[in-house]
Amino acid sequence: MAKNNLNQIPGATTHKSNRIGGVSELASKIFGEFILVVFSLLIWIPIYYFVIGAFKERGDIVKYPLLLTPELFTLDNFGAAIDKMNFFAALKNTGTITIVTLVIVVAFGSLAGFALSRIDHKAFRIYFAVIIALMVVPFIGVIIALIKQTVSMKIYNSLWANILIQAAWNLPFSIFLYTGFMRALPKELEEAAYVDGCSMFRVYFNIFLPLLAPVTATCLIRTGIGVWNDFLLSLTVLNDSYTPTLMVAVQSFFGERTSEYGLAFTGILLASIPIMILFIFLQKYFIKGIAAGAVKG
Amino acid sequence: MEKAIHKKPKHTRFERNRLLTGILFLVPSTIICFLFVVLPVLNVIKYSFNEWPGIDTVPMKFVGFDNYAAVPKTQGFGEMIVSTITFALGVTILTVLVSFIVAMALDKRDKGRINRNLMRSMWFFPCLLGHAVVGILWRIMYHYSNGVINKTIVQLGGKPVNWLETRVLTNFSIIVPTVWVLMGMTIVIFLAGLQSIPTELYEASTIDGANKSQVRRFITIPMMAPSITINVLTTSIAAFKMYELPWFISLGLPGYSTRLLTQRIYFFGFENTGQMGIGAALSMILILTITLISLLQFVFLRKREDIF
Amino acid sequence: MKKFIPLFLVLVMAIALFAGCDGGTTTGQTTTGQTTTKSGETTTEGTTTDAPREKVTIEAFMVGDDWVDEWPAFKAKFESEYDWIEVIEVGTGPEAGFLQSRIAANDIPDIVSVDNTEVSYQALDAGLIQDLSDKEVTKNIPQAYLDAFTRDGKIFGLTQGAAFTCLYVNMAALKEAGWDAPPADFEELLAVCQDLKDKTAYAPLTVAGDKTTTAWMVYEGIIANEVSPDWGAGVYEEKFLAGEINFTEHTAATEKFNKIAPFFMPGSATNKEDDVTALMTDGAAAMAIAGNWTAKGLVEGITEAAGSEEDVAVILVPFNDPGEQVWISISPETAWGLSAVDEDDNIEEAREIYFNWIMQPENFKFVQNARGTVPVLTTLTEDQIVLPEPIKAVVPAMNDAPFVLMGFNLWTEVFRDAACTAIRDVISGNMTAENAVKVMSDTLATSNRSEG
């Protein structure tokens, strides 16, 4: 269902049919495209600026902000930035947190979504309402209490604290997604299986799980971007500079050398590049996933 | 046996089993969410009624609503409220408006236009960046003497602008990057909404002789109501929750004119003020505000949809 | 093919993840003590211990922005002398939040930076920081500096040196404006600024407004030179702590503040210290008010901008009236305290060893040399102290000058926030000094360090 929205592209035929195609029509089309291109390039200036900045010295960034010529090109920033921000340790931490969180969110979220969507009971509907209410709570509001919570559970300053908290704050959304998705699946799907004497878990695992690919993609992408880019939680709960996450590493080393723009840009580039590369190759899924998640909300 | 399932007594036992298994399925997520969402929220409520510096060795002292009463007396409270609302409103309106226009433009897929998938990805791209790095990036761009923006202005013959130390302008300076980073998401959602409008509607309307603006007024916008709802909702909530991005850019200056509620929460909670109670009270204000806004918008915008 | 690339990426990430799992960079840090016994190895040149010791890791929250470049060498030197102790630096990020959340967790780093601030007092009162009274090294530190870190009879930190406020001057710029000597009093300072503005492309003044200590320096110098000649030494601090200073009464100081504010370069209110160094290096600004702890970078930067070190002048900030003696703001530098948290015996021993080690002259000089500050340790020999020439020249004057304590020794965090926001506003032209001092007076009256 979510898929359909994007696979049928009605616009392609829609607007063509009501165009008669005069000269003014063509002119306005060209003008419109021109404006669009100008603005598209304009919003890319910051990205262009920092990406080329990563390959320049500080002085050159200041002098020639938007130029990159072979004479200006240098790779020196990378060595220094990787060293200063402890890049590989940070990458490993961020990667671990993201992957484990995603596993938890998908596994437990789909399980809960299955129960909530397939069982019609008042208590379950109330539970679902509570889950929706939890989605609204702002994270920063409870961060102090969260620290105390991790301390009392003796996981403060560990990756587990970060993972579990991320999972907890992303589960409501994933439950919401999975429930919505599975509610739309026909009842007949599982009935035959129950008749054959399958257990509920078998039904979930064998029949439903394979159907969940589109919604799982949504869940992975939405949660993944959020967890990868998290700053505040890692800053407060995982607050060691020797085991930072990428975002905290960039920030803390930028704090020391504010004026070293080359290093800062390299840091930004390094911290974002894994997700950028993933996006470049999977953009179709990214965009589809995001749209599907929201419109059905 | 097969038929038996549908008989009443067996059915209830089957239902009961299903219910029990269902509850079992909910257990893992319930435990995690309870420990790390529900419990902390309850604790924050508790902190907000106590005087406490945040150290375990110091006992809490119950003070009733004193913390809430102290909140309006904190330095710069009025300005902070104004700036929070300005920020949230500005971000929401600009994001939704800009992305609606862009989505409309990107939705045109007739011949002779530039590759739409490429354009869509271009507009989506900024939202992959973390808020922390976006803050750092834009702070450098806004730098008075070395930033790319002022450099360009000077090269074009203008006078440098003090983006981060001018009242009102700075509010704008923190809104733009926020819109920049949130926009990708809303555009994609709008696009999906536009593409789900049935083609027949447009065809019918053109046959009836509707012109372009009429089509937009009577078909596109009403049909887009669900996407608008969801975008307004998510964007405004995101704006209220925003912390590091505007902070890295403006430090809340000048005065308290760009200081946000979230930043005050962090200040009272983490900057050794010994007034965690006030921080907790501010947190409660934020939580209630966001809840209220979601409810209001939901009710209001849903109603509009019905009207259309 | 396209499809395999993301797959490959995920795979690489996963491998990186598992490959590093034994690296010990994940959890637990010192409290659980990641102890790995090297049973197989035999040490032949072990100097002190007969058997290879259990490896321990201690946390040091002590690396400041201003000497972070020396840290790797510093750490390597220690670890080569004590191969069973690993030191890891923590908390180089936004510091306030770091220590607060650590204290909230009842767990502070083994070596911890302390100041005369509420958070350090909290940590001390909660029993998280040791009393250092019986440590050997206290003998090598002048009594005044010990007193500065004494609370309820307990010494909770050993300071690294003396910090004071200076004016860094690019003399090349001043010469261009027609001045052969740096300004000697406030009138001259204003005149220099005016000339720089009129006759040169330099911005007259800048300051690191992002850091509250440096932002406060601007008004601090003015008020100190206004009230202290009448009040005498020590009174300002006393009144400040008690919350009894009414800044609005000192209209002359307010007036001075109003006069100097327009000369600050735009952006000064949000500059970080590193920005200031960059601005001076670029030759964008002619003078900077800054702490002596950034002396090395600033002097190097101005040298680059002006062409020679001859053209770098460092003076005490001339906020004094003509003919009056100049008052400066001064402070013991951030001190190092020692954790009192119960730990494994090995760790407790390691942190004691490390603490004593860093206070040895041959090790302490790393820190001193990197920053170019005046050291407090009496055991440091002349040749171990490296000071930039211009700083050396100002030290005698600094030693003679009467002083007030820097703001962070006196204020509450609530006052810090309110006052520094107001001062930044005056510097950036968004507020008059009259309004700013009113905010400060009102805040100080309600938020000060007097008991009750």
PDB file of N, CA and C in Angstrom, chain A residues 58 62 84 89 92-93 95-96 99 147-148 151 156-160 228 235-236 238-243 251-252 254-261 274 277-278 281-282 285, chain C residues 2-3 5-6 9-10 13-14 16-17 20-21 25-30 59 65 68-69 88-94 97-98 101-102 104-105 107 272 274-275 278 282:
ATOM      1  N   ARG A  58      43.293  26.167   5.754  1.00  0.00           N
ATOM      2  CA  ARG A  58      42.435  27.180   6.343  1.00  0.00           C
ATOM      3  C   ARG A  58      42.481  28.499   5.570  1.00  0.00           C
ATOM      4  N   VAL A  62      39.385  30.638   3.575  1.00  0.00           N
ATOM      5  CA  VAL A  62      38.968  32.005   3.836  1.00  0.00           C
ATOM      6  C   VAL A  62      39.103  32.857   2.571  1.00  0.00           C
ATOM      7  N   LYS A  84      42.832  13.427  15.344  1.00  0.00           N
ATOM      8  CA  LYS A  84      42.313  14.266  16.424  1.00  0.00           C
ATOM      9  C   LYS A  84      40.934  13.830  16.902  1.00  0.00           C
ATOM     10  N   ALA A  89      37.678   4.814  16.181  1.00  0.00           N
ATOM     11  CA  ALA A  89      36.959   4.445  17.402  1.00  0.00           C
ATOM     12  C   ALA A  89      35.551   5.033  17.380  1.00  0.00           C
ATOM     13  N   LYS A  92      33.367   3.187  14.948  1.00  0.00           N
ATOM     14  CA  LYS A  92      32.966   1.890  15.480  1.00  0.00           C
ATOM     15  C   LYS A  92      31.834   2.055  16.490  1.00  0.00           C
ATOM     16  N   ASN A  93      31.967   3.073  17.334  1.00  0.00           N
ATOM     17  CA  ASN A  93      30.913   3.298  18.319  1.00  0.00           C
ATOM     18  C   ASN A  93      29.595   3.666  17.670  1.00  0.00           C
ATOM     19  N   GLY A  95      28.680   3.125  14.660  1.00  0.00           N
ATOM     20  CA  GLY A  95      28.195   1.977  13.910  1.00  0.00           C
ATOM     21  C   GLY A  95      27.541   0.945  14.812  1.00  0.00           C
ATOM     22  N   THR A  96      28.213   0.617  15.910  1.00  0.00           N
ATOM     23  CA  THR A  96      27.654  -0.358  16.844  1.00  0.00           C
ATOM     24  C   THR A  96      26.298   0.105  17.351  1.00  0.00           C
ATOM     25  N   ILE A  99      23.620  -0.004  14.515  1.00  0.00           N
ATOM     26  CA  ILE A  99      23.198  -1.332  14.061  1.00  0.00           C
ATOM     27  C   ILE A  99      22.414  -2.067  15.149  1.00  0.00           C
ATOM     28  N   ILE A 147      19.861   9.988  32.768  1.00  0.00           N
ATOM     29  CA  ILE A 147      21.200   9.728  33.303  1.00  0.00           C
ATOM     30  C   ILE A 147      21.085   8.970  34.622  1.00  0.00           C
ATOM     31  N   LYS A 148      20.215   9.460  35.489  1.00  0.00           N
ATOM     32  CA  LYS A 148      20.024   8.788  36.777  1.00  0.00           C
ATOM     33  C   LYS A 148      19.587   7.337  36.570  1.00  0.00           C
ATOM     34  N   VAL A 151      22.459   5.239  35.588  1.00  0.00           N
ATOM     35  CA  VAL A 151      23.354   5.037  36.733  1.00  0.00           C
ATOM     36  C   VAL A 151      22.804   3.950  37.647  1.00  0.00           C
ATOM     37  N   TYR A 156      25.613   3.302  32.988  1.00  0.00           N
ATOM     38  CA  TYR A 156      26.005   4.658  32.622  1.00  0.00           C
ATOM     39  C   TYR A 156      27.361   4.633  31.919  1.00  0.00           C
ATOM     40  N   ASN A 157      27.498   5.491  30.918  1.00  0.00           N
ATOM     41  CA  ASN A 157      28.761   5.602  30.216  1.00  0.00           C
ATOM     42  C   ASN A 157      29.140   4.340  29.441  1.00  0.00           C
ATOM     43  N   SER A 158      28.136   3.586  29.044  1.00  0.00           N
ATOM     44  CA  SER A 158      28.444   2.419  28.222  1.00  0.00           C
ATOM     45  C   SER A 158      27.625   2.488  26.950  1.00  0.00           C
ATOM     46  N   LEU A 159      28.069   1.756  25.958  1.00  0.00           N
ATOM     47  CA  LEU A 159      27.324   1.742  24.710  1.00  0.00           C
ATOM     48  C   LEU A 159      25.916   1.205  24.921  1.00  0.00           C
ATOM     49  N   TRP A 160      25.783   0.290  25.883  1.00  0.00           N
ATOM     50  CA  TRP A 160      24.456  -0.286  26.119  1.00  0.00           C
ATOM     51  C   TRP A 160      23.453   0.764  26.544  1.00  0.00           C
ATOM     52  N   TRP A 228      22.183   7.688  13.938  1.00  0.00           N
ATOM     53  CA  TRP A 228      23.518   8.011  13.448  1.00  0.00           C
ATOM     54  C   TRP A 228      23.870   9.466  13.789  1.00  0.00           C
ATOM     55  N   LEU A 235      26.370  12.816  24.017  1.00  0.00           N
ATOM     56  CA  LEU A 235      27.129  13.807  24.763  1.00  0.00           C
ATOM     57  C   LEU A 235      26.946  13.617  26.266  1.00  0.00           C
ATOM     58  N   THR A 236      25.752  13.292  26.692  1.00  0.00           N
ATOM     59  CA  THR A 236      25.489  13.265  28.122  1.00  0.00           C
ATOM     60  C   THR A 236      25.594  11.877  28.731  1.00  0.00           C
ATOM     61  N   LEU A 238      26.993   9.054  27.125  1.00  0.00           N
ATOM     62  CA  LEU A 238      28.232   8.370  26.763  1.00  0.00           C
ATOM     63  C   LEU A 238      29.306   9.440  26.710  1.00  0.00           C
ATOM     64  N   ASN A 239      29.659  10.005  27.874  1.00  0.00           N
ATOM     65  CA  ASN A 239      30.402  11.256  27.792  1.00  0.00           C
ATOM     66  C   ASN A 239      31.905  11.107  27.966  1.00  0.00           C
ATOM     67  N   ASP A 240      32.483  10.116  27.341  1.00  0.00           N
ATOM     68  CA  ASP A 240      33.936  10.028  27.378  1.00  0.00           C
ATOM     69  C   ASP A 240      34.501  10.514  26.070  1.00  0.00           C
ATOM     70  N   SER A 241      35.531  11.313  26.136  1.00  0.00           N
ATOM     71  CA  SER A 241      36.061  11.758  24.860  1.00  0.00           C
ATOM     72  C   SER A 241      36.904  10.667  24.231  1.00  0.00           C
ATOM     73  N   TYR A 242      37.213   9.622  24.970  1.00  0.00           N
ATOM     74  CA  TYR A 242      37.963   8.543  24.321  1.00  0.00           C
ATOM     75  C   TYR A 242      37.049   7.520  23.691  1.00  0.00           C
ATOM     76  N   THR A 243      35.774   7.545  24.005  1.00  0.00           N
ATOM     77  CA  THR A 243      34.841   6.703  23.272  1.00  0.00           C
ATOM     78  C   THR A 243      33.684   7.562  22.786  1.00  0.00           C
ATOM     79  N   GLN A 251      32.169  17.603  17.204  1.00  0.00           N
ATOM     80  CA  GLN A 251      31.878  18.802  17.974  1.00  0.00           C
ATOM     81  C   GLN A 251      33.012  19.124  18.935  1.00  0.00           C
ATOM     82  N   SER A 252      33.513  18.117  19.622  1.00  0.00           N
ATOM     83  CA  SER A 252      34.490  18.433  20.653  1.00  0.00           C
ATOM     84  C   SER A 252      35.802  18.888  20.034  1.00  0.00           C
ATOM     85  N   PHE A 254      36.065  20.337  17.169  1.00  0.00           N
ATOM     86  CA  PHE A 254      35.810  21.651  16.597  1.00  0.00           C
ATOM     87  C   PHE A 254      35.880  22.720  17.688  1.00  0.00           C
ATOM     88  N   GLY A 255      35.440  22.366  18.878  1.00  0.00           N
ATOM     89  CA  GLY A 255      35.482  23.314  19.983  1.00  0.00           C
ATOM     90  C   GLY A 255      36.893  23.782  20.289  1.00  0.00           C
ATOM     91  N   GLU A 256      37.864  22.897  20.128  1.00  0.00           N
ATOM     92  CA  GLU A 256      39.240  23.266  20.426  1.00  0.00           C
ATOM     93  C   GLU A 256      39.846  24.159  19.356  1.00  0.00           C
ATOM     94  N   ARG A 257      39.567  23.858  18.127  1.00  0.00           N
ATOM     95  CA  ARG A 257      40.176  24.635  17.055  1.00  0.00           C
ATOM     96  C   ARG A 257      39.118  25.171  16.117  1.00  0.00           C
ATOM     97  N   THR A 258      38.428  26.133  16.661  1.00  0.00           N
ATOM     98  CA  THR A 258      37.341  26.748  15.930  1.00  0.00           C
ATOM     99  C   THR A 258      37.783  27.290  14.591  1.00  0.00           C
ATOM    100  N   SER A 259      38.969  27.849  14.557  1.00  0.00           N
ATOM    101  CA  SER A 259      39.353  28.558  13.344  1.00  0.00           C
ATOM    102  C   SER A 259      39.987  27.635  12.324  1.00  0.00           C
ATOM    103  N   GLU A 260      40.215  26.389  12.698  1.00  0.00           N
ATOM    104  CA  GLU A 260      40.778  25.443  11.733  1.00  0.00           C
ATOM    105  C   GLU A 260      39.661  24.905  10.860  1.00  0.00           C
ATOM    106  N   TYR A 261      39.211  25.735   9.946  1.00  0.00           N
ATOM    107  CA  TYR A 261      38.048  25.345   9.148  1.00  0.00           C
ATOM    108  C   TYR A 261      38.299  24.069   8.359  1.00  0.00           C
ATOM    109  N   PRO A 274      29.627   7.988   5.660  1.00  0.00           N
ATOM    110  CA  PRO A 274      29.018   6.662   5.516  1.00  0.00           C
ATOM    111  C   PRO A 274      27.544   6.748   5.140  1.00  0.00           C
ATOM    112  N   ILE A 277      27.108   7.921   1.508  1.00  0.00           N
ATOM    113  CA  ILE A 277      27.340   6.886   0.499  1.00  0.00           C
ATOM    114  C   ILE A 277      26.157   5.929   0.445  1.00  0.00           C
ATOM    115  N   LEU A 278      25.687   5.551   1.614  1.00  0.00           N
ATOM    116  CA  LEU A 278      24.511   4.681   1.647  1.00  0.00           C
ATOM    117  C   LEU A 278      23.371   5.334   0.894  1.00  0.00           C
ATOM    118  N   PHE A 281      23.599   5.300  -3.013  1.00  0.00           N
ATOM    119  CA  PHE A 281      23.274   4.051  -3.684  1.00  0.00           C
ATOM    120  C   PHE A 281      21.871   3.550  -3.404  1.00  0.00           C
ATOM    121  N   LEU A 282      21.278   4.017  -2.344  1.00  0.00           N
ATOM    122  CA  LEU A 282      19.959   3.500  -1.964  1.00  0.00           C
ATOM    123  C   LEU A 282      18.923   4.603  -1.952  1.00  0.00           C
ATOM    124  N   TYR A 285      15.212   3.861  -2.036  1.00  0.00           N
ATOM    125  CA  TYR A 285      14.617   3.277  -0.829  1.00  0.00           C
ATOM    126  C   TYR A 285      14.486   4.324   0.268  1.00  0.00           C
TER     127      TYR A 285
ATOM    128  N   LYS C   2      25.885  -2.158  -8.799  1.00  0.00           N
ATOM    129  CA  LYS C   2      25.502  -1.064  -7.915  1.00  0.00           C
ATOM    130  C   LYS C   2      25.017  -1.575  -6.558  1.00  0.00           C
ATOM    131  N   LYS C   3      24.276  -2.667  -6.639  1.00  0.00           N
ATOM    132  CA  LYS C   3      23.670  -3.178  -5.421  1.00  0.00           C
ATOM    133  C   LYS C   3      24.687  -3.683  -4.415  1.00  0.00           C
ATOM    134  N   ILE C   5      27.582  -2.473  -3.662  1.00  0.00           N
ATOM    135  CA  ILE C   5      28.388  -1.481  -2.939  1.00  0.00           C
ATOM    136  C   ILE C   5      27.854  -1.204  -1.522  1.00  0.00           C
ATOM    137  N   PRO C   6      26.538  -0.930  -1.405  1.00  0.00           N
ATOM    138  CA  PRO C   6      26.034  -0.757  -0.041  1.00  0.00           C
ATOM    139  C   PRO C   6      26.225  -2.005   0.813  1.00  0.00           C
ATOM    140  N   LEU C   9      29.595  -2.049   1.992  1.00  0.00           N
ATOM    141  CA  LEU C   9      29.781  -1.046   3.052  1.00  0.00           C
ATOM    142  C   LEU C   9      29.314  -1.572   4.398  1.00  0.00           C
ATOM    143  N   VAL C  10      28.122  -2.153   4.369  1.00  0.00           N
ATOM    144  CA  VAL C  10      27.562  -2.699   5.603  1.00  0.00           C
ATOM    145  C   VAL C  10      28.487  -3.771   6.166  1.00  0.00           C
ATOM    146  N   MET C  13      31.475  -2.249   7.721  1.00  0.00           N
ATOM    147  CA  MET C  13      31.125  -1.684   9.014  1.00  0.00           C
ATOM    148  C   MET C  13      30.998  -2.770  10.067  1.00  0.00           C
ATOM    149  N   ALA C  14      30.372  -3.866   9.648  1.00  0.00           N
ATOM    150  CA  ALA C  14      30.168  -4.966  10.590  1.00  0.00           C
ATOM    151  C   ALA C  14      31.504  -5.566  11.020  1.00  0.00           C
ATOM    152  N   ALA C  16      34.423  -4.043  11.004  1.00  0.00           N
ATOM    153  CA  ALA C  16      35.088  -3.059  11.861  1.00  0.00           C
ATOM    154  C   ALA C  16      34.572  -3.168  13.284  1.00  0.00           C
ATOM    155  N   LEU C  17      33.273  -3.436  13.349  1.00  0.00           N
ATOM    156  CA  LEU C  17      32.597  -3.536  14.626  1.00  0.00           C
ATOM    157  C   LEU C  17      33.134  -4.699  15.464  1.00  0.00           C
ATOM    158  N   GLY C  20      37.001  -4.727  16.407  1.00  0.00           N
ATOM    159  CA  GLY C  20      37.436  -3.855  17.479  1.00  0.00           C
ATOM    160  C   GLY C  20      36.888  -4.232  18.845  1.00  0.00           C
ATOM    161  N   CYS C  21      36.151  -5.318  18.906  1.00  0.00           N
ATOM    162  CA  CYS C  21      35.443  -5.617  20.139  1.00  0.00           C
ATOM    163  C   CYS C  21      36.334  -5.864  21.336  1.00  0.00           C
ATOM    164  N   THR C  25      37.399  -0.276  24.105  1.00  0.00           N
ATOM    165  CA  THR C  25      37.020   1.129  24.027  1.00  0.00           C
ATOM    166  C   THR C  25      35.552   1.318  24.351  1.00  0.00           C
ATOM    167  N   THR C  26      34.901   0.239  24.690  1.00  0.00           N
ATOM    168  CA  THR C  26      33.465   0.387  24.840  1.00  0.00           C
ATOM    169  C   THR C  26      33.029   0.840  26.229  1.00  0.00           C
ATOM    170  N   THR C  27      32.927  -0.068  27.130  1.00  0.00           N
ATOM    171  CA  THR C  27      32.193   0.271  28.348  1.00  0.00           C
ATOM    172  C   THR C  27      33.062   0.357  29.588  1.00  0.00           C
ATOM    173  N   GLY C  28      32.358   0.434  30.666  1.00  0.00           N
ATOM    174  CA  GLY C  28      32.972   0.141  31.953  1.00  0.00           C
ATOM    175  C   GLY C  28      34.012   1.100  32.471  1.00  0.00           C
ATOM    176  N   GLN C  29      34.782   1.666  31.644  1.00  0.00           N
ATOM    177  CA  GLN C  29      35.954   2.470  31.977  1.00  0.00           C
ATOM    178  C   GLN C  29      36.590   2.047  33.290  1.00  0.00           C
ATOM    179  N   THR C  30      36.962   2.964  34.121  1.00  0.00           N
ATOM    180  CA  THR C  30      37.819   2.571  35.222  1.00  0.00           C
ATOM    181  C   THR C  30      37.116   1.823  36.342  1.00  0.00           C
ATOM    182  N   GLU C  59      41.395   7.629  34.293  1.00  0.00           N
ATOM    183  CA  GLU C  59      40.819   8.692  33.478  1.00  0.00           C
ATOM    184  C   GLU C  59      41.340  10.042  33.944  1.00  0.00           C
ATOM    185  N   ASP C  65      42.032  23.052  26.276  1.00  0.00           N
ATOM    186  CA  ASP C  65      42.192  23.390  24.859  1.00  0.00           C
ATOM    187  C   ASP C  65      43.577  23.939  24.577  1.00  0.00           C
ATOM    188  N   VAL C  68      46.330  20.978  24.533  1.00  0.00           N
ATOM    189  CA  VAL C  68      45.941  19.676  24.008  1.00  0.00           C
ATOM    190  C   VAL C  68      46.970  19.131  23.013  1.00  0.00           C
ATOM    191  N   ASP C  69      47.686  20.026  22.340  1.00  0.00           N
ATOM    192  CA  ASP C  69      48.678  19.568  21.374  1.00  0.00           C
ATOM    193  C   ASP C  69      49.830  18.813  22.034  1.00  0.00           C
ATOM    194  N   ILE C  88      43.764   7.812  30.020  1.00  0.00           N
ATOM    195  CA  ILE C  88      42.958   8.270  28.901  1.00  0.00           C
ATOM    196  C   ILE C  88      42.343   9.604  29.262  1.00  0.00           C
ATOM    197  N   GLU C  89      42.308  10.485  28.293  1.00  0.00           N
ATOM    198  CA  GLU C  89      41.775  11.818  28.562  1.00  0.00           C
ATOM    199  C   GLU C  89      40.274  11.795  28.322  1.00  0.00           C
ATOM    200  N   VAL C  90      39.561  12.443  29.191  1.00  0.00           N
ATOM    201  CA  VAL C  90      38.110  12.496  29.044  1.00  0.00           C
ATOM    202  C   VAL C  90      37.652  13.947  29.135  1.00  0.00           C
ATOM    203  N   GLY C  91      36.493  14.179  28.596  1.00  0.00           N
ATOM    204  CA  GLY C  91      35.837  15.455  28.831  1.00  0.00           C
ATOM    205  C   GLY C  91      36.448  16.659  28.170  1.00  0.00           C
ATOM    206  N   THR C  92      37.046  16.478  26.995  1.00  0.00           N
ATOM    207  CA  THR C  92      37.548  17.670  26.329  1.00  0.00           C
ATOM    208  C   THR C  92      36.435  18.398  25.579  1.00  0.00           C
ATOM    209  N   GLY C  93      35.251  17.837  25.642  1.00  0.00           N
ATOM    210  CA  GLY C  93      34.117  18.487  24.977  1.00  0.00           C
ATOM    211  C   GLY C  93      33.598  19.647  25.811  1.00  0.00           C
ATOM    212  N   PRO C  94      32.315  19.939  25.711  1.00  0.00           N
ATOM    213  CA  PRO C  94      31.747  21.019  26.505  1.00  0.00           C
ATOM    214  C   PRO C  94      31.817  20.644  27.986  1.00  0.00           C
ATOM    215  N   GLY C  97      28.769  20.544  31.115  1.00  0.00           N
ATOM    216  CA  GLY C  97      27.859  19.415  31.098  1.00  0.00           C
ATOM    217  C   GLY C  97      28.550  18.124  31.469  1.00  0.00           C
ATOM    218  N   PHE C  98      29.804  18.022  31.078  1.00  0.00           N
ATOM    219  CA  PHE C  98      30.533  16.796  31.340  1.00  0.00           C
ATOM    220  C   PHE C  98      30.625  16.491  32.829  1.00  0.00           C
ATOM    221  N   SER C 101      27.208  15.831  34.627  1.00  0.00           N
ATOM    222  CA  SER C 101      26.578  14.527  34.445  1.00  0.00           C
ATOM    223  C   SER C 101      27.400  13.440  35.128  1.00  0.00           C
ATOM    224  N   ARG C 102      28.726  13.642  35.236  1.00  0.00           N
ATOM    225  CA  ARG C 102      29.533  12.678  35.972  1.00  0.00           C
ATOM    226  C   ARG C 102      29.197  12.695  37.458  1.00  0.00           C
ATOM    227  N   ALA C 104      26.416  13.653  38.717  1.00  0.00           N
ATOM    228  CA  ALA C 104      25.076  13.057  38.828  1.00  0.00           C
ATOM    229  C   ALA C 104      25.186  11.544  38.875  1.00  0.00           C
ATOM    230  N   ALA C 105      26.210  11.019  38.242  1.00  0.00           N
ATOM    231  CA  ALA C 105      26.392   9.574  38.214  1.00  0.00           C
ATOM    232  C   ALA C 105      27.293   9.081  39.350  1.00  0.00           C
ATOM    233  N   ASP C 107      30.332   9.463  39.853  1.00  0.00           N
ATOM    234  CA  ASP C 107      31.550   8.863  39.341  1.00  0.00           C
ATOM    235  C   ASP C 107      32.333   9.966  38.657  1.00  0.00           C
ATOM    236  N   LYS C 272      35.282  32.456  19.717  1.00  0.00           N
ATOM    237  CA  LYS C 272      35.956  31.568  20.656  1.00  0.00           C
ATOM    238  C   LYS C 272      37.403  32.019  20.751  1.00  0.00           C
ATOM    239  N   ASP C 274      40.045  30.540  20.015  1.00  0.00           N
ATOM    240  CA  ASP C 274      40.771  30.191  18.805  1.00  0.00           C
ATOM    241  C   ASP C 274      40.468  31.177  17.674  1.00  0.00           C
ATOM    242  N   ASP C 275      39.222  31.673  17.648  1.00  0.00           N
ATOM    243  CA  ASP C 275      38.859  32.691  16.659  1.00  0.00           C
ATOM    244  C   ASP C 275      39.696  33.940  16.848  1.00  0.00           C
ATOM    245  N   ALA C 278      43.026  33.502  15.528  1.00  0.00           N
ATOM    246  CA  ALA C 278      42.988  33.556  14.060  1.00  0.00           C
ATOM    247  C   ALA C 278      42.853  34.993  13.571  1.00  0.00           C
ATOM    248  N   ASP C 282      45.425  36.827  11.214  1.00  0.00           N
ATOM    249  CA  ASP C 282      45.045  37.375   9.906  1.00  0.00           C
ATOM    250  C   ASP C 282      45.274  38.880   9.822  1.00  0.00           C
TER     251      ASP C 282
END
